[in-house]
Amino acid sequence: MVEDKHFAFKKHQIEAFLKKEYQKHFGRSGRISIRKRQRFMNRITQKVARKFGKDVLCLVDFTRHGFVTLVSPSHSESTDKGRLYQSFTHPQVAYTTHCIDRFSERTETTDNCIIILDGYLEEGLLTFGHHEGYLVCSAGVFAYEIEDGRLIIKTFIHLDMLSDTQIREFYGHDVLAMMSTGEYIAEDSMESDIILADELPPSTPKN
């Protein structure tokens, strides 16, 4: 019951803040262009994250006269692993506070971390089972454990923190093949962010 009251209070605060920001930028103007909508949402996401926390999902309806918003702070709970925050898009996934803090720090993310984490986790879940305890995405590696049927994401290791050996281990042909949707594998290996050892061009022999 206490948690419900806290949710309602936080939701009211965020909606009031968003309405004020909306009126400041648009007033009661008519049609708002897609570009202006995107700029507003990018700016608002950062402001809300700084003011109310990085576990808030804000949806703004620009199609109606005036302003309508849906605000959803992530469900959280206290456990022996610290506070866990539930994913917005994956009901059986929870992120530790440690994971959120490390992801924000290592990717320099000031926006809503859970929204962005969910996006990378979409990639990571494709690699489930390939490396026990780890999920691989284009930005780095998630460390996880399974507890009571839930996937607990413990931390995030940025790609830049991995050694050459770890990169070869995590980003093998099988993983890259699953992740490749035309975005991750370049036609020219020299344009790739990750180059496997057997893809390196032969060295020019010295005279």
Coordinates of C-alpha atoms in Angstrom, one line a residue:
M1 CA 0.0 0.0 0.0
V2 CA 2.9 2.3 0.8
E3 CA 4.4 1.5 -2.5
D4 CA 1.2 2.4 -4.3
K5 CA 1.0 5.8 -2.6
H6 CA 4.6 6.4 -3.5
F7 CA 3.9 5.5 -7.1
A8 CA 0.9 7.8 -7.3
F9 CA 2.8 10.7 -5.8
K10 CA 5.7 10.2 -8.2
K11 CA 3.4 9.9 -11.2
H12 CA 1.6 13.1 -10.2
Q13 CA 4.9 15.0 -9.9
I14 CA 6.2 13.8 -13.2
E15 CA 3.0 14.5 -15.1
A16 CA 2.9 18.1 -13.7
F17 CA 6.5 18.6 -14.7
L18 CA 5.9 17.3 -18.2
K19 CA 2.8 19.5 -18.7
K20 CA 4.7 22.5 -17.7
E21 CA 7.6 21.7 -20.1
Y22 CA 5.1 21.0 -22.9
Q23 CA 3.3 24.3 -22.4
K24 CA 6.6 26.1 -22.3
H25 CA 7.7 24.7 -25.7
F26 CA 4.5 24.3 -27.6
G27 CA 1.7 26.2 -25.8
R28 CA -1.5 25.2 -27.5
S29 CA -0.2 25.2 -31.0
G30 CA -1.7 22.9 -33.7
R31 CA 0.2 20.3 -35.5
I32 CA 3.7 19.6 -34.2
S33 CA 6.3 18.3 -36.6
I34 CA 8.0 14.9 -36.1
R35 CA 11.4 16.6 -35.7
K36 CA 10.1 18.9 -33.0
R37 CA 8.5 15.9 -31.2
Q38 CA 11.7 14.0 -31.3
R39 CA 13.7 16.9 -30.0
F40 CA 11.2 17.5 -27.2
M41 CA 11.2 13.8 -26.1
N42 CA 15.0 13.6 -26.2
R43 CA 15.3 16.7 -24.0
I44 CA 12.5 15.6 -21.7
T45 CA 13.9 12.1 -21.2
Q46 CA 17.2 13.5 -20.0
K47 CA 15.4 16.1 -17.7
V48 CA 13.1 13.4 -16.2
A49 CA 16.0 11.0 -15.6
R50 CA 18.0 13.7 -13.8
K51 CA 15.1 15.0 -11.7
F52 CA 13.1 11.8 -10.9
G53 CA 15.5 8.9 -11.6
K54 CA 16.5 6.7 -14.5
D55 CA 13.7 4.2 -14.1
V56 CA 10.8 6.3 -15.5
L57 CA 9.1 5.6 -18.9
C58 CA 7.3 8.6 -20.4
L59 CA 4.9 8.5 -23.3
V60 CA 3.6 11.7 -24.8
D61 CA 0.5 11.8 -27.1
F62 CA 1.0 14.7 -29.5
T63 CA -2.1 13.9 -31.6
R64 CA -4.7 15.3 -29.2
H65 CA -5.3 19.0 -28.5
G66 CA -3.4 19.9 -25.3
F67 CA -1.3 17.3 -23.7
V68 CA -1.8 13.7 -22.6
T69 CA 0.9 11.6 -21.0
L70 CA 1.4 8.1 -19.6
V71 CA 4.1 7.8 -16.9
S72 CA 5.4 4.6 -15.6
P73 CA 8.2 4.3 -13.0
S74 CA 9.7 0.9 -13.2
H75 CA 8.5 -1.6 -10.5
S76 CA 11.3 -2.1 -8.0
E77 CA 11.8 -4.3 -5.0
S78 CA 14.4 -4.7 -2.2
T79 CA 16.2 -8.0 -2.2
D80 CA 19.5 -9.4 -0.8
K81 CA 21.1 -8.3 -4.0
G82 CA 20.0 -4.7 -3.3
R83 CA 17.1 -3.0 -5.2
L84 CA 16.0 -4.7 -8.4
Y85 CA 14.3 -2.8 -11.2
Q86 CA 11.9 -4.6 -13.6
S87 CA 12.4 -4.3 -17.3
F88 CA 9.7 -2.3 -19.2
T89 CA 9.5 -4.8 -22.0
H90 CA 10.6 -8.2 -20.5
P91 CA 8.4 -9.2 -17.6
Q92 CA 10.9 -11.9 -16.4
V93 CA 14.0 -9.6 -16.4
A94 CA 15.2 -7.4 -13.6
Y95 CA 18.2 -5.1 -13.4
T96 CA 20.2 -4.5 -10.2
T97 CA 21.0 -1.0 -9.1
H98 CA 24.7 -1.9 -9.7
C99 CA 23.9 -2.8 -13.3
I100 CA 22.1 0.5 -14.0
D101 CA 24.8 2.6 -12.3
R102 CA 27.6 0.8 -14.2
F103 CA 25.7 1.0 -17.5
S104 CA 25.1 4.8 -17.0
E105 CA 28.8 5.3 -16.1
R106 CA 30.4 3.2 -18.8
T107 CA 28.2 4.4 -21.7
E108 CA 27.9 8.0 -20.4
T109 CA 24.1 7.6 -20.5
T110 CA 22.1 10.4 -18.9
D111 CA 18.8 9.3 -20.3
N112 CA 16.4 6.7 -18.9
C113 CA 18.8 3.7 -18.5
I114 CA 16.1 1.0 -18.4
I115 CA 14.7 1.9 -21.8
I116 CA 18.2 1.8 -23.3
L117 CA 19.1 -1.4 -21.4
D118 CA 16.0 -3.1 -22.8
G119 CA 17.1 -2.2 -26.3
Y120 CA 20.5 -3.8 -25.9
L121 CA 19.0 -6.7 -24.0
E122 CA 16.9 -7.5 -27.1
E123 CA 20.3 -8.3 -28.8
G124 CA 21.7 -10.0 -25.8
L125 CA 18.9 -12.5 -25.4
L126 CA 19.7 -13.8 -28.9
T127 CA 23.0 -15.1 -27.4
F128 CA 21.4 -16.8 -24.4
G129 CA 23.1 -20.2 -23.8
H130 CA 26.3 -19.4 -25.7
H131 CA 28.2 -18.2 -22.7
E132 CA 26.9 -19.3 -19.4
G133 CA 26.2 -16.4 -17.1
Y134 CA 26.7 -13.8 -19.9
L135 CA 24.7 -12.2 -22.7
V136 CA 26.4 -10.4 -25.6
C137 CA 25.2 -7.2 -27.3
S138 CA 26.8 -4.8 -29.7
A139 CA 27.8 -2.4 -26.9
G140 CA 29.2 -5.0 -24.5
V141 CA 28.4 -7.9 -22.2
F142 CA 25.7 -8.4 -19.5
A143 CA 26.5 -10.7 -16.5
Y144 CA 23.4 -12.4 -15.3
E145 CA 22.0 -15.2 -13.1
I146 CA 18.7 -17.0 -13.0
E147 CA 16.7 -16.9 -9.8
D148 CA 13.2 -18.1 -9.2
G149 CA 12.5 -18.1 -13.0
R150 CA 13.8 -14.6 -13.4
L151 CA 16.8 -13.3 -15.3
I152 CA 18.7 -11.0 -12.9
I153 CA 21.1 -8.7 -14.9
K154 CA 23.9 -8.1 -12.4
T155 CA 26.2 -5.8 -14.3
F156 CA 27.2 -4.4 -17.7
I157 CA 30.8 -4.7 -19.1
H158 CA 31.5 -2.2 -21.9
L159 CA 33.1 -3.4 -25.1
D160 CA 36.1 -1.2 -24.5
M161 CA 36.8 -2.9 -21.2
L162 CA 37.2 -6.4 -22.8
S163 CA 40.6 -7.8 -23.6
D164 CA 41.4 -9.0 -27.2
T165 CA 41.1 -12.6 -25.9
Q166 CA 37.6 -11.8 -24.3
I167 CA 36.4 -10.2 -27.5
R168 CA 37.4 -13.2 -29.5
E169 CA 35.7 -15.4 -27.0
F170 CA 32.4 -13.5 -26.7
Y171 CA 32.1 -12.3 -30.3
G172 CA 32.7 -15.5 -32.3
H173 CA 31.2 -16.3 -35.7
D174 CA 28.1 -17.9 -34.1
V175 CA 27.3 -14.8 -32.0
L176 CA 27.9 -12.3 -34.8
A177 CA 25.8 -14.4 -37.1
M178 CA 22.8 -14.2 -34.7
M179 CA 23.3 -10.5 -34.1
S180 CA 23.8 -9.6 -37.8
T181 CA 20.8 -7.9 -39.3
G182 CA 22.9 -5.9 -41.8
E183 CA 24.0 -3.6 -39.1
Y184 CA 26.8 -5.4 -37.3
I185 CA 28.8 -7.1 -40.0
A186 CA 30.4 -4.8 -42.6
E187 CA 31.1 -6.0 -46.1
D188 CA 34.7 -4.7 -45.7
S189 CA 36.4 -6.2 -42.6
M190 CA 38.5 -3.0 -42.3
E191 CA 35.2 -1.1 -41.6
S192 CA 34.2 -3.3 -38.7
D193 CA 34.4 -2.4 -35.1
I194 CA 35.3 -6.0 -34.3
I195 CA 37.7 -8.0 -36.5
L196 CA 38.2 -11.7 -35.7
A197 CA 41.7 -13.1 -35.9
D198 CA 41.1 -15.2 -39.1
E199 CA 39.6 -12.1 -40.8
L200 CA 42.7 -10.0 -40.5
P201 CA 44.4 -9.3 -43.8
P202 CA 47.7 -11.2 -44.2
S203 CA 50.7 -9.1 -43.2
T204 CA 53.1 -7.9 -45.9
P205 CA 56.3 -9.9 -45.6
K206 CA 59.4 -7.8 -44.9
N207 CA 62.1 -7.7 -47.5

